[in-house]
Amino acid sequence: RRGGCGLRGSLLPSLLELAHATSQNLGFAHRDDVHVSYGEETITETNLLELRRRHPAIITLNTFGKKKEAKNGADWEWHIIGRHRTFRMRVQAKRLQKDDKLKIPHKVKSSGDQQIDLLIKDAKANRLKPVYCLYSAERQRDHWKKENVGGGYEAFEAGCLLAHAQTVKAMMPKTLADIETDCVPWHYLVERRDYAQRSLTDVLDVDGSILRFMVSSADLRVATGSDRSRDSAAAGGFPTLDELYAPDRPDREIEGLVEVDEPEFEGRGSEAEYRERGISRLIKIDVREFPERPEPKGQADE
């Protein structure tokens, strides 16, 4: 069956495709014969804009004018709004350099504080989960590399990985290998499986010098026989869409999870407040209408 029907089914391919495109574009930008900067700002803005364009009914995207240097470490704030609770993150984007280095330490000139400390402090003050979104090329990953699927299917590349900022601070990774098993692909916010799809080359369409994202057929199947999320403690730190929808709160504590009826969070967050806090983007994904679960064709080895 096709997995493109329903809210969950339409959002899942978008997150998969954009992570795949991020990985491919970053790998292309790292080539010696390509002299184009593909920085964190460009990647973030492209991905968030594309999510908004594809899903205008459920996604809102606000941008705020920012000062030369933000007061905290966040690139954007991300809310996933469920029927009973909302998951709220403060996200700092980092890309791997061409030499595979991951540059986490960054001193904010205005305060002398480390960017990661400001990110964590601000997130704690506002009951948000502090998260790093790590952009990488396929050759720079080991744990989250795509599988050899076959049968006319190709696995997606996991170019956008999420890691808890506290874990990043504790480990201070210099390469992705130092922290990769503590990360999860960002599509795990929708479904905690790895997927493959037919004709992945259609995700990116190059016409001369113009690169366009393409909405694909969403003909998905599970890419691996094992679910890598089961042995990943990082996955447990993020809620599933079902947990945002279900009446009962999850048994485990999830940082950034807020009940929708908490008056503290009703009507808060003016543009002036976000600008004062140094937030440049706010993305909200409304999943209050229960999304259908996609039914991919099955395991790759079937």
Coordinates of C-alpha atoms in Angstrom, one line a residue:
R1 CA 0.0 0.0 0.0
R2 CA 1.0 3.6 -0.5
G3 CA 2.0 5.4 2.6
G4 CA 1.2 8.9 1.5
C5 CA -2.4 9.2 2.8
G6 CA -3.2 11.0 6.0
L7 CA -1.4 13.7 8.0
R8 CA 1.3 11.3 9.3
G9 CA 1.8 9.7 6.0
S10 CA 2.3 13.1 4.2
L11 CA 4.7 14.6 6.8
L12 CA 6.9 11.5 7.0
P13 CA 8.0 11.5 3.4
S14 CA 8.8 15.3 3.6
L15 CA 11.1 14.8 6.6
L16 CA 12.7 11.8 4.9
E17 CA 13.2 13.6 1.6
L18 CA 14.6 16.8 3.2
A19 CA 17.1 14.9 5.3
H20 CA 18.1 13.0 2.2
A21 CA 18.5 16.2 0.2
T22 CA 20.5 17.8 3.0
S23 CA 22.9 14.8 3.0
Q24 CA 23.3 14.8 -0.7
N25 CA 23.7 18.6 -1.0
L26 CA 26.3 18.7 1.8
G27 CA 28.2 15.9 0.2
F28 CA 28.2 17.7 -3.1
A29 CA 29.3 21.0 -1.5
H30 CA 32.3 19.1 0.1
R31 CA 33.6 18.2 -3.4
D32 CA 36.9 19.7 -4.4
D33 CA 35.5 20.9 -7.7
V34 CA 32.5 22.7 -6.1
H35 CA 33.1 26.1 -4.6
V36 CA 29.7 26.8 -3.0
S37 CA 29.2 27.4 0.7
Y38 CA 26.3 25.3 2.1
G39 CA 26.1 26.6 5.6
E40 CA 23.8 26.0 8.6
E41 CA 21.7 29.1 7.9
T42 CA 21.0 28.1 4.3
I43 CA 20.2 24.4 5.2
T44 CA 17.9 25.4 8.0
E45 CA 16.0 28.1 6.0
T46 CA 15.6 25.8 3.0
N47 CA 14.3 22.9 5.0
L48 CA 11.8 24.9 7.1
L49 CA 10.6 26.8 4.1
E50 CA 10.1 23.6 2.2
L51 CA 8.1 22.0 5.1
R52 CA 5.9 25.1 5.2
R53 CA 5.3 25.0 1.4
R54 CA 4.4 21.4 1.4
H55 CA 2.1 21.4 4.4
P56 CA 0.4 24.8 4.6
A57 CA -2.7 23.4 6.4
I58 CA -0.7 22.1 9.4
I59 CA 2.5 24.1 9.5
T60 CA 3.1 27.8 10.3
L61 CA 6.5 29.4 10.1
N62 CA 7.3 32.8 11.6
T63 CA 10.6 34.6 11.2
F64 CA 11.8 37.4 13.5
G65 CA 14.4 40.0 12.9
K66 CA 17.5 39.1 14.9
K67 CA 20.4 41.1 16.2
K68 CA 23.9 40.5 14.9
E69 CA 24.4 37.8 17.5
A70 CA 21.6 36.0 19.3
K71 CA 21.5 36.1 23.1
N72 CA 21.1 32.4 23.3
G73 CA 22.2 29.4 21.2
A74 CA 19.0 28.6 19.3
D75 CA 18.5 28.8 15.6
W76 CA 14.8 28.1 15.9
E77 CA 12.0 27.0 18.2
W78 CA 10.0 24.0 17.1
H79 CA 6.5 23.1 18.4
I80 CA 4.6 19.9 17.6
I81 CA 1.1 20.5 18.7
G82 CA -1.0 17.4 19.7
R83 CA -4.5 17.0 20.9
H84 CA -3.5 16.6 24.5
R85 CA 0.0 17.8 24.7
T86 CA 2.6 19.8 22.8
F87 CA 6.3 19.0 22.4
R88 CA 8.5 22.1 22.3
M89 CA 12.2 22.3 21.4
R90 CA 14.9 24.9 21.1
V91 CA 17.1 23.8 18.2
Q92 CA 20.7 24.8 17.3
A93 CA 21.9 23.7 13.9
K94 CA 25.4 22.5 13.3
R95 CA 26.9 21.1 10.1
L96 CA 29.9 18.8 9.8
Q97 CA 32.8 20.6 8.0
K98 CA 34.4 19.2 4.9
D99 CA 37.2 17.8 7.1
D100 CA 34.6 16.0 9.1
K101 CA 35.1 18.2 12.1
L102 CA 32.1 19.2 14.3
K103 CA 32.6 22.6 15.8
I104 CA 30.5 22.8 19.0
P105 CA 32.4 25.4 21.1
H106 CA 31.4 28.9 20.2
K107 CA 31.8 31.9 22.5
V108 CA 29.1 34.6 22.2
K109 CA 30.9 37.9 22.0
S110 CA 28.2 39.9 23.7
S111 CA 28.3 37.9 26.9
G112 CA 31.4 35.7 26.8
D113 CA 29.3 32.7 27.4
Q114 CA 29.4 29.5 25.4
Q115 CA 26.6 29.1 22.9
I116 CA 25.7 25.7 24.2
D117 CA 25.3 27.0 27.8
L118 CA 23.0 29.8 26.7
L119 CA 20.9 27.3 24.7
I120 CA 20.5 25.0 27.6
K121 CA 19.8 27.8 30.1
D122 CA 17.2 29.5 28.0
A123 CA 15.5 26.1 27.2
K124 CA 15.3 25.2 30.9
A125 CA 13.8 28.6 31.8
N126 CA 11.1 28.1 29.2
R127 CA 10.4 24.4 29.6
L128 CA 11.8 23.5 26.2
K129 CA 14.0 20.6 25.2
P130 CA 17.4 21.9 24.1
V131 CA 18.4 20.1 20.9
Y132 CA 21.2 20.1 18.4
C133 CA 20.3 19.3 14.8
L134 CA 23.4 18.0 13.1
Y135 CA 23.7 18.2 9.3
S136 CA 26.0 15.6 7.7
A137 CA 26.8 13.9 4.4
E138 CA 26.4 10.2 3.9
R139 CA 30.2 9.5 4.0
Q140 CA 30.4 11.2 7.4
R141 CA 28.0 8.8 9.1
D142 CA 28.5 5.2 10.2
H143 CA 25.6 4.2 12.5
W144 CA 22.9 6.1 10.5
K145 CA 24.0 5.1 7.0
K146 CA 21.4 4.0 4.5
E147 CA 20.9 0.3 3.9
N148 CA 21.2 -1.7 0.7
V149 CA 17.5 -2.4 0.1
G150 CA 17.2 -3.6 -3.5
G151 CA 14.0 -4.5 -5.3
G152 CA 13.8 -1.1 -6.9
Y153 CA 14.0 0.7 -3.6
E154 CA 16.7 2.9 -2.2
A155 CA 17.0 3.9 1.5
F156 CA 16.9 7.5 2.6
E157 CA 20.0 9.3 3.8
A158 CA 19.8 10.6 7.4
G159 CA 21.2 14.0 6.9
C160 CA 19.4 15.7 9.8
L161 CA 20.1 14.1 13.2
L162 CA 18.8 15.2 16.5
A163 CA 20.8 15.1 19.8
H164 CA 20.0 16.4 23.3
A165 CA 22.1 19.5 24.0
Q166 CA 23.0 18.1 27.5
T167 CA 24.5 15.0 25.8
V168 CA 26.4 17.3 23.4
K169 CA 27.8 19.3 26.3
A170 CA 28.8 16.2 28.2
M171 CA 30.7 14.7 25.3
M172 CA 31.8 17.8 23.4
P173 CA 32.2 15.8 20.2
K174 CA 34.8 16.8 17.7
T175 CA 33.4 14.5 15.0
L176 CA 30.0 12.9 14.4
A177 CA 31.5 9.5 15.4
D178 CA 31.8 10.8 18.9
I179 CA 28.0 11.2 19.3
E180 CA 26.3 9.5 16.4
T181 CA 24.7 6.6 18.4
D182 CA 23.2 9.3 20.7
C183 CA 21.4 10.9 17.8
V184 CA 18.2 10.0 16.0
P185 CA 17.0 11.1 12.5
W186 CA 14.5 13.8 12.7
H187 CA 11.8 11.8 10.9
Y188 CA 11.7 9.7 14.2
L189 CA 9.5 12.5 15.5
V190 CA 6.8 10.9 13.2
E191 CA 7.8 7.2 12.9
R192 CA 10.7 5.4 14.5
R193 CA 11.6 3.2 11.5
D194 CA 14.0 3.5 8.6
Y195 CA 12.4 3.8 5.2
A196 CA 13.2 3.2 1.6
Q197 CA 11.4 4.5 -1.5
R198 CA 11.3 4.0 -5.2
S199 CA 13.1 6.5 -7.5
L200 CA 14.8 8.6 -4.8
T201 CA 16.6 10.4 -7.6
D202 CA 13.3 12.2 -8.2
V203 CA 13.7 13.9 -4.8
L204 CA 16.1 16.4 -6.3
D205 CA 15.6 17.8 -9.8
V206 CA 18.4 19.7 -11.3
D207 CA 17.6 21.9 -14.3
G208 CA 20.7 23.8 -15.4
S209 CA 21.8 25.7 -12.4
I210 CA 18.4 25.5 -10.6
L211 CA 17.9 22.9 -7.9
R212 CA 14.3 22.1 -7.1
F213 CA 12.7 19.9 -4.5
M214 CA 10.2 17.4 -5.8
V215 CA 7.3 15.9 -4.0
S216 CA 7.7 12.2 -4.6
S217 CA 5.2 9.3 -4.8
A218 CA 5.5 8.5 -1.1
D219 CA 5.7 4.8 -2.0
L220 CA 7.5 3.8 1.2
R221 CA 8.7 0.6 2.7
V222 CA 10.6 -0.3 5.8
A223 CA 14.2 -0.3 4.9
T224 CA 15.7 -2.6 7.5
G225 CA 14.8 -5.8 9.3
S226 CA 15.8 -4.3 12.6
D227 CA 14.6 -1.1 14.2
R228 CA 17.6 0.9 15.3
S229 CA 15.5 3.0 17.6
R230 CA 15.0 0.1 20.0
D231 CA 18.6 0.2 21.2
S232 CA 18.8 4.0 21.1
A233 CA 18.3 5.8 24.4
A234 CA 18.1 9.1 22.4
A235 CA 14.8 8.0 20.8
G236 CA 13.2 7.7 24.2
G237 CA 13.8 11.4 24.8
F238 CA 11.4 12.4 22.1
P239 CA 7.7 11.7 22.1
T240 CA 5.8 9.9 19.3
L241 CA 2.8 11.5 17.6
D242 CA 0.6 8.9 19.4
E243 CA 1.9 10.2 22.8
L244 CA 0.9 13.7 21.8
Y245 CA -2.6 12.5 20.9
A246 CA -3.3 10.0 23.6
P247 CA -5.3 11.1 26.7
D248 CA -2.8 9.5 29.1
R249 CA 0.5 11.2 29.6
P250 CA 3.6 9.0 28.8
D251 CA 5.0 6.9 31.6
R252 CA 8.5 8.4 31.1
E253 CA 9.5 12.0 31.6
I254 CA 10.0 13.8 28.4
E255 CA 11.6 17.2 28.5
G256 CA 9.7 19.8 26.6
L257 CA 6.4 18.1 26.8
V258 CA 3.6 20.5 27.9
E259 CA -0.1 19.7 28.5
V260 CA -2.2 21.8 26.1
D261 CA -4.5 23.1 28.9
E262 CA -1.6 24.6 30.9
P263 CA -2.6 28.3 31.2
E264 CA 1.1 29.3 31.5
F265 CA 1.5 28.6 27.8
E266 CA -1.8 30.0 26.4
G267 CA -1.3 32.9 24.1
R268 CA 2.3 33.5 25.0
G269 CA 5.2 34.3 22.7
S270 CA 4.8 37.7 21.1
E271 CA 7.0 38.7 18.2
A272 CA 8.8 41.1 20.6
E273 CA 9.4 38.4 23.1
Y274 CA 10.9 36.1 20.5
R275 CA 13.1 38.9 19.1
E276 CA 14.3 39.8 22.6
R277 CA 15.2 36.1 23.3
G278 CA 17.1 36.0 20.0
I279 CA 14.8 33.5 18.3
S280 CA 15.0 33.9 14.5
R281 CA 12.4 31.3 13.5
L282 CA 9.4 29.6 15.0
I283 CA 7.9 26.5 13.3
K284 CA 4.6 24.9 14.5
I285 CA 3.3 21.6 13.3
D286 CA -0.3 21.0 14.2
V287 CA -1.1 17.3 14.5
R288 CA -4.3 17.6 16.5
E289 CA -6.2 15.8 13.9
F290 CA -5.0 12.2 14.5
P291 CA -2.7 11.2 11.6
E292 CA -3.2 7.9 9.9
R293 CA -0.3 5.5 10.3
P294 CA 1.3 4.7 7.0
E295 CA 1.5 1.1 6.1
P296 CA 4.7 0.5 4.2
K297 CA 5.1 -2.6 2.0
G298 CA 7.2 -4.5 4.5
Q299 CA 10.7 -5.3 5.5
A300 CA 13.4 -5.2 2.8
D301 CA 14.2 -8.9 3.3
E302 CA 10.7 -10.1 2.6

